[in-house]
Short mmCIF file of C-alpha atoms and ligand atoms in Angstrom, two decimals:
data_model
loop_
_atom_site.label_atom_id
_atom_site.label_comp_id
_atom_site.label_asym_id
_atom_site.label_seq_id
_atom_site.Cartn_x
_atom_site.Cartn_y
_atom_site.Cartn_z
CA MET A 143 0.00 0.00 0.00
CA ALA A 144 1.36 3.40 -0.90
CA GLY A 145 -0.27 6.72 -0.02
CA VAL A 146 0.38 10.42 -0.37
CA ALA A 147 -0.57 12.79 2.45
CA LYS A 148 -0.85 16.48 1.65
CA ASP A 149 -1.33 19.32 4.13
CA ILE A 150 -4.43 21.19 2.90
CA THR A 151 -4.72 23.59 5.85
CA HIS A 152 -3.97 26.60 3.64
CA ARG A 153 -6.52 25.58 1.03
CA LYS A 154 -9.17 25.06 3.74
CA GLN A 155 -8.37 28.46 5.23
CA ALA A 156 -8.62 30.12 1.80
CA GLU A 157 -11.96 28.38 1.23
CA GLU A 158 -13.27 29.62 4.58
CA GLU A 159 -12.18 33.18 3.80
CA ILE A 160 -13.91 33.09 0.41
CA LEU A 161 -17.09 31.78 2.05
CA LYS A 162 -16.95 34.54 4.69
CA ALA A 163 -16.41 37.21 2.00
CA LEU A 164 -19.38 35.83 0.05
CA GLN A 165 -21.52 35.88 3.20
CA ARG A 166 -20.49 39.52 3.89
CA GLU A 167 -21.30 40.43 0.27
CA ARG A 168 -24.71 38.73 0.58
CA GLU A 169 -25.46 40.56 3.86
CA LEU A 170 -24.41 43.89 2.33
CA SER A 171 -26.63 43.35 -0.66
CA GLU A 172 -29.55 42.29 1.59
CA SER A 173 -29.13 45.36 3.80
CA LYS A 174 -29.00 47.63 0.71
CA THR A 175 -32.26 46.14 -0.55
CA LYS A 176 -33.80 46.44 2.92
CA PHE A 177 -32.60 50.04 3.08
CA ILE A 178 -34.26 50.95 -0.23
CA VAL A 179 -37.53 49.26 0.74
CA THR A 180 -37.66 50.72 4.28
CA THR A 181 -36.63 54.25 3.32
CA SER A 182 -38.99 54.43 0.34
CA HIS A 183 -41.83 53.23 2.54
CA GLU A 184 -40.93 55.65 5.35
CA ILE A 185 -40.85 58.59 2.93
CA ARG A 186 -43.94 57.55 0.99
CA THR A 187 -46.16 57.53 4.10
CA PRO A 188 -45.67 61.23 5.08
CA LEU A 189 -45.76 62.20 1.38
CA ALA A 190 -49.17 60.57 1.06
CA THR A 191 -50.35 62.48 4.15
CA ILE A 192 -49.11 65.76 2.66
CA GLN A 193 -50.83 64.99 -0.63
CA SER A 194 -54.19 64.14 0.96
CA SER A 195 -54.15 67.18 3.30
CA CYS A 196 -53.24 69.45 0.37
CA ASP A 197 -56.10 67.97 -1.68
CA MET A 198 -58.56 68.54 1.16
CA LEU A 199 -57.41 72.14 1.58
CA GLN A 200 -57.43 72.79 -2.14
CA TYR A 201 -60.85 71.34 -2.98
CA TYR A 202 -62.84 71.82 0.23
CA ILE A 203 -61.30 74.92 1.76
CA ASN A 204 -64.65 76.73 1.89
CA ASN A 205 -66.42 73.81 3.58
CA LEU A 206 -63.80 73.12 6.22
CA THR A 207 -64.05 74.54 9.72
CA GLU A 208 -61.09 76.55 11.01
CA GLU A 209 -60.26 73.64 13.32
CA LYS A 210 -60.19 71.12 10.43
CA LYS A 211 -57.99 73.44 8.36
CA GLN A 212 -55.52 73.77 11.24
CA ALA A 213 -55.52 69.98 11.68
CA HIS A 214 -54.52 69.55 8.01
CA PHE A 215 -51.80 72.21 8.28
CA SER A 216 -50.41 70.52 11.35
CA LYS A 217 -50.45 67.11 9.57
CA ILE A 218 -48.48 68.66 6.69
CA GLU A 219 -46.01 70.19 9.13
CA THR A 220 -45.47 66.91 11.03
CA SER A 221 -45.00 64.99 7.78
CA ILE A 222 -42.43 67.48 6.48
CA LYS A 223 -40.57 67.21 9.80
CA ARG A 224 -40.57 63.41 9.49
CA ILE A 225 -39.12 63.53 5.96
CA THR A 226 -36.51 66.07 7.07
CA GLU A 227 -35.54 63.76 9.97
CA ILE A 228 -35.15 60.77 7.65
CA VAL A 229 -33.02 62.72 5.18
CA GLN A 230 -30.92 64.11 8.04
CA ASN A 231 -30.33 60.61 9.44
CA LEU A 232 -29.39 59.34 5.98
CA LEU A 233 -26.86 62.14 5.62
CA ILE A 234 -25.35 61.35 9.03
CA LEU A 235 -25.24 57.65 8.13
CA SER A 236 -23.45 58.42 4.88
CA GLU A 237 -20.87 60.40 6.90
CA VAL A 238 -20.54 57.43 9.27
CA LYS A 239 -19.99 55.01 6.37
CA ALA A 240 -17.42 57.33 4.80
CA ASN A 241 -15.66 57.70 8.17
CA ALA A 242 -16.29 61.42 7.82
CA LEU A 243 -18.20 61.95 11.04
CA GLN A 244 -15.88 64.24 12.96
CA PHE A 245 -15.24 64.27 16.68
CA GLN A 246 -14.85 67.91 17.69
CA PRO A 247 -14.95 68.23 21.46
CA THR A 248 -15.44 71.61 23.13
CA ASN A 249 -16.39 72.62 26.65
CA VAL A 250 -20.11 71.96 26.88
CA ASP A 251 -22.64 72.98 29.52
CA VAL A 252 -24.20 69.52 29.66
CA ILE A 253 -27.38 70.41 31.52
CA LYS A 254 -28.14 73.36 29.24
CA LEU A 255 -27.60 71.14 26.20
CA CYS A 256 -30.04 68.54 27.57
CA GLN A 257 -32.58 71.24 28.40
CA ASN A 258 -32.40 72.62 24.86
CA ILE A 259 -32.99 69.16 23.39
CA ILE A 260 -35.93 68.56 25.73
CA ASN A 261 -37.41 71.98 24.84
CA THR A 262 -37.20 71.21 21.12
CA LEU A 263 -39.03 67.92 21.67
CA ILE A 264 -41.61 69.56 23.93
CA ASN A 265 -42.44 71.95 21.07
CA ASN A 266 -44.09 69.00 19.43
CA SER A 267 -47.54 69.15 21.05
CA LYS A 268 -47.80 65.35 21.32
CA ASN A 269 -44.84 65.24 23.70
CA GLN A 270 -45.99 67.89 26.12
CA ASN A 271 -46.10 66.62 29.73
CA ARG A 272 -44.42 63.36 28.75
CA LEU A 273 -40.80 64.34 29.22
CA LYS A 274 -39.14 64.49 32.60
CA PHE A 275 -35.58 65.75 32.97
CA LEU A 276 -33.64 65.00 36.12
CA ALA A 277 -30.37 66.84 36.56
CA PRO A 278 -28.13 67.50 39.52
CA THR A 279 -28.35 70.90 41.20
CA TYR A 280 -24.75 71.68 40.25
CA SER A 281 -23.75 72.55 36.71
CA ILE A 282 -21.65 70.16 34.65
CA GLU A 283 -19.13 71.34 32.11
CA ALA A 284 -17.49 68.61 30.06
CA LEU A 285 -15.29 68.17 27.03
CA LEU A 286 -17.75 66.67 24.54
CA ASP A 287 -18.82 67.02 20.93
CA SER A 288 -22.15 68.80 21.42
CA GLN A 289 -23.49 67.84 18.00
CA LEU A 290 -22.79 64.16 18.51
CA VAL A 291 -24.26 64.26 22.04
CA CYS A 292 -27.30 65.95 20.54
CA HIS A 293 -27.69 63.06 18.03
CA ILE A 294 -27.36 60.56 20.89
CA ILE A 295 -29.91 62.10 23.26
CA THR A 296 -32.39 63.17 20.57
CA ASN A 297 -32.48 59.72 18.97
CA LEU A 298 -32.84 57.93 22.32
CA LEU A 299 -35.60 60.27 23.50
CA GLU A 300 -37.47 60.09 20.19
CA ASN A 301 -37.36 56.29 20.35
CA ALA A 302 -38.50 56.27 23.98
CA LEU A 303 -41.44 58.51 23.03
CA LYS A 304 -42.52 56.56 19.98
CA TYR A 305 -42.16 53.06 21.48
CA SER A 306 -44.28 53.89 24.52
CA SER A 307 -47.87 54.95 24.94
CA ILE A 308 -48.88 58.58 24.56
CA ASP A 309 -49.87 58.87 28.23
CA SER A 310 -46.66 57.41 29.67
CA GLN A 311 -43.65 59.33 30.86
CA VAL A 312 -40.14 59.33 29.41
CA LYS A 313 -37.26 60.20 31.68
CA LEU A 314 -33.84 61.62 30.88
CA ASP A 315 -31.35 61.88 33.66
CA VAL A 316 -27.79 63.05 33.54
CA ASN A 317 -25.05 62.79 36.09
CA CYS A 318 -21.31 62.74 36.35
CA TYR A 319 -19.31 60.03 38.04
CA GLY A 320 -15.65 60.99 38.37
CA GLN A 321 -14.43 61.76 34.88
CA ALA A 322 -17.46 60.39 33.05
CA ILE A 323 -20.88 61.69 32.10
CA VAL A 324 -23.78 59.25 32.25
CA PHE A 325 -27.09 59.78 30.47
CA ASN A 326 -30.05 57.47 31.11
CA VAL A 327 -33.14 57.48 28.92
CA GLU A 328 -35.99 55.46 30.38
CA ASP A 329 -39.44 54.60 29.07
CA LYS A 330 -42.31 52.34 30.06
CA GLY A 331 -43.05 51.16 26.56
CA ILE A 332 -43.09 47.98 24.49
CA GLY A 333 -39.56 46.90 25.44
CA ILE A 334 -37.12 44.95 23.30
CA PRO A 335 -37.13 41.16 22.88
CA PRO A 336 -33.98 39.90 24.72
CA GLU A 337 -32.78 37.84 21.75
CA GLU A 338 -32.82 40.96 19.55
CA ILE A 339 -31.03 43.43 21.85
CA ALA A 340 -27.63 42.62 20.34
CA ARG A 341 -28.85 43.52 16.85
CA ILE A 342 -30.73 46.78 17.38
CA PHE A 343 -27.57 48.85 16.84
CA ASP A 344 -27.11 47.42 13.31
CA SER A 345 -28.15 49.77 10.51
CA PHE A 346 -31.73 49.13 9.32
CA TYR A 347 -32.43 46.49 11.99
CA ARG A 348 -35.86 46.72 13.63
CA ALA A 349 -37.09 44.36 16.33
CA ASN A 350 -40.08 42.17 15.50
CA ASN A 351 -42.39 43.79 18.10
CA VAL A 352 -42.43 47.28 16.52
CA SER A 353 -45.80 46.56 14.93
CA THR A 354 -46.97 49.69 13.05
CA VAL A 355 -44.59 52.16 14.75
CA SER A 356 -42.73 53.90 11.93
CA GLY A 357 -38.95 53.86 11.66
CA THR A 358 -35.97 53.20 9.42
CA GLY A 359 -33.66 51.37 11.82
CA LEU A 360 -31.03 54.09 11.43
CA GLY A 361 -31.19 56.00 14.73
CA LEU A 362 -29.40 53.56 17.02
CA SER A 363 -26.61 52.82 14.54
CA ILE A 364 -25.92 56.57 14.49
CA VAL A 365 -26.13 56.71 18.31
CA LYS A 366 -23.62 53.85 18.59
CA GLN A 367 -21.20 55.58 16.23
CA CYS A 368 -21.46 58.87 18.16
CA VAL A 369 -20.81 56.99 21.43
CA ASN A 370 -17.83 55.19 19.88
CA LEU A 371 -16.32 58.49 18.72
CA HIS A 372 -16.38 59.55 22.39
CA LYS A 373 -14.81 56.17 23.33
CA GLY A 374 -17.87 55.64 25.47
CA GLU A 375 -20.27 52.77 25.97
CA ILE A 376 -23.99 52.21 25.65
CA VAL A 377 -25.97 49.60 27.56
CA VAL A 378 -29.63 48.61 27.25
CA ASN A 379 -31.83 47.13 29.92
CA SER A 380 -35.27 46.09 28.86
CA VAL A 381 -38.18 43.92 29.89
CA ILE A 382 -40.59 43.15 27.11
CA GLY A 383 -43.89 44.97 27.62
CA LYS A 384 -42.49 46.97 30.55
CA GLY A 385 -40.03 49.38 28.93
CA ALA A 386 -36.41 50.07 28.14
CA THR A 387 -33.55 52.05 29.65
CA PHE A 388 -30.59 53.11 27.52
CA SER A 389 -27.50 54.18 29.51
CA VAL A 390 -24.71 56.05 27.81
CA LYS A 391 -21.40 56.59 29.55
CA LEU A 392 -18.95 59.06 28.02
CA PRO A 393 -15.49 59.34 29.55
CA THR A 394 -14.29 62.93 29.47
CA VAL A 395 -12.82 65.82 31.40
CA VAL A 396 -15.55 67.03 33.73
CA GLN A 397 -15.88 70.14 35.85
CA THR A 398 -18.77 70.66 38.22
CA LYS A 399 -19.89 73.99 39.64
CA CYS A 400 -22.53 74.91 42.18
CA SER A 401 -25.60 76.32 40.50
CA ASN A 402 -29.38 76.19 40.77
CA HIS A 403 -30.75 74.48 37.70
CA LEU A 404 -34.46 74.27 37.24
CA LYS A 405 -35.82 70.75 36.95
CA LEU A 406 -38.37 70.31 34.19
P1 ADP B 272 -36.17 52.99 14.26
O1 ADP B 272 -36.21 54.04 13.20
O2 ADP B 272 -36.74 51.69 13.81
O3 ADP B 272 -36.74 53.44 15.57
P2 ADP B 272 -33.57 52.74 15.61
O4 ADP B 272 -32.25 52.42 15.00
O5 ADP B 272 -33.67 54.00 16.36
O6 ADP B 272 -34.61 52.67 14.43
O7 ADP B 272 -33.94 51.54 16.58
C1 ADP B 272 -33.74 50.21 16.12
C2 ADP B 272 -34.78 49.29 16.77
O8 ADP B 272 -34.54 49.19 18.18
C3 ADP B 272 -36.21 49.80 16.66
O9 ADP B 272 -36.77 49.50 15.40
C4 ADP B 272 -36.87 49.05 17.81
O10 ADP B 272 -37.13 47.72 17.44
C5 ADP B 272 -35.77 49.04 18.87
N1 ADP B 272 -35.89 50.12 19.85
C6 ADP B 272 -35.12 51.23 19.93
N2 ADP B 272 -35.46 51.99 20.99
C7 ADP B 272 -36.48 51.35 21.60
C8 ADP B 272 -37.27 51.62 22.77
N3 ADP B 272 -37.08 52.70 23.51
N4 ADP B 272 -38.23 50.73 23.10
C9 ADP B 272 -38.44 49.61 22.36
N5 ADP B 272 -37.72 49.30 21.25
C10 ADP B 272 -36.75 50.15 20.88
#
């Protein structure tokens, strides 16, 4: 009996790498298709609302009560805001993908920044009385990129508002622990299925319990990137049907000063 033994480790490794590359390519192509479908759908819905409200105003303006007219104007306004938000998120995502999202830290008054974000969200009549902001009585100044922090908090608060019922409260609290700032955003909403928590930060991923709540699956991938640029971390705690709490910890240079901040 004569035999030839040949070491094929390298060939096996090459095969595995090719298979992995193919899998990555397939995933990329799937996520591109998903992106086109989701984004088109997300934009088409507010566009249809704008179209129908415009039609009503154009053809029945003389028969509509003042209240009905205002309701149509406000629907148009909300829909335009939604489209603007989607386009804005797409632009940020394209910066993320091109590694062009810049980290430009400056000294930021953290509590004032949070208050401004909350005020902007409160301007939307649906959110009035739902947002609670808890801040320490001292002021916090920290070296952060205010624009990125704004993306983080706005996206987390908007999610907390839309994935919980209209009569439930959403809480933002901020604190500093040594040389780190911690933001917690808490809601009492639908929660996230435990087996899906690891995937919600992927672009375009949406958990299977979102039902008819609109979304593109872009917000959290942007949040994650903004947290990474700060070399921070984000953790989620959630119980399905009971709510979710997102905690963001950003290491930085912090200064605290005595002050009397109003609590909203
Ligand atoms: P979307 O536009 O779908 O809200 P995000 O990237 O912001 O996209 O979030 C990804 C997914 O994570 C959501 O589709 C939802 O399944 C889940 N999610 C995010 N925040 C919450 C929350 N506060 N409560 C429940 N589910 C959430």
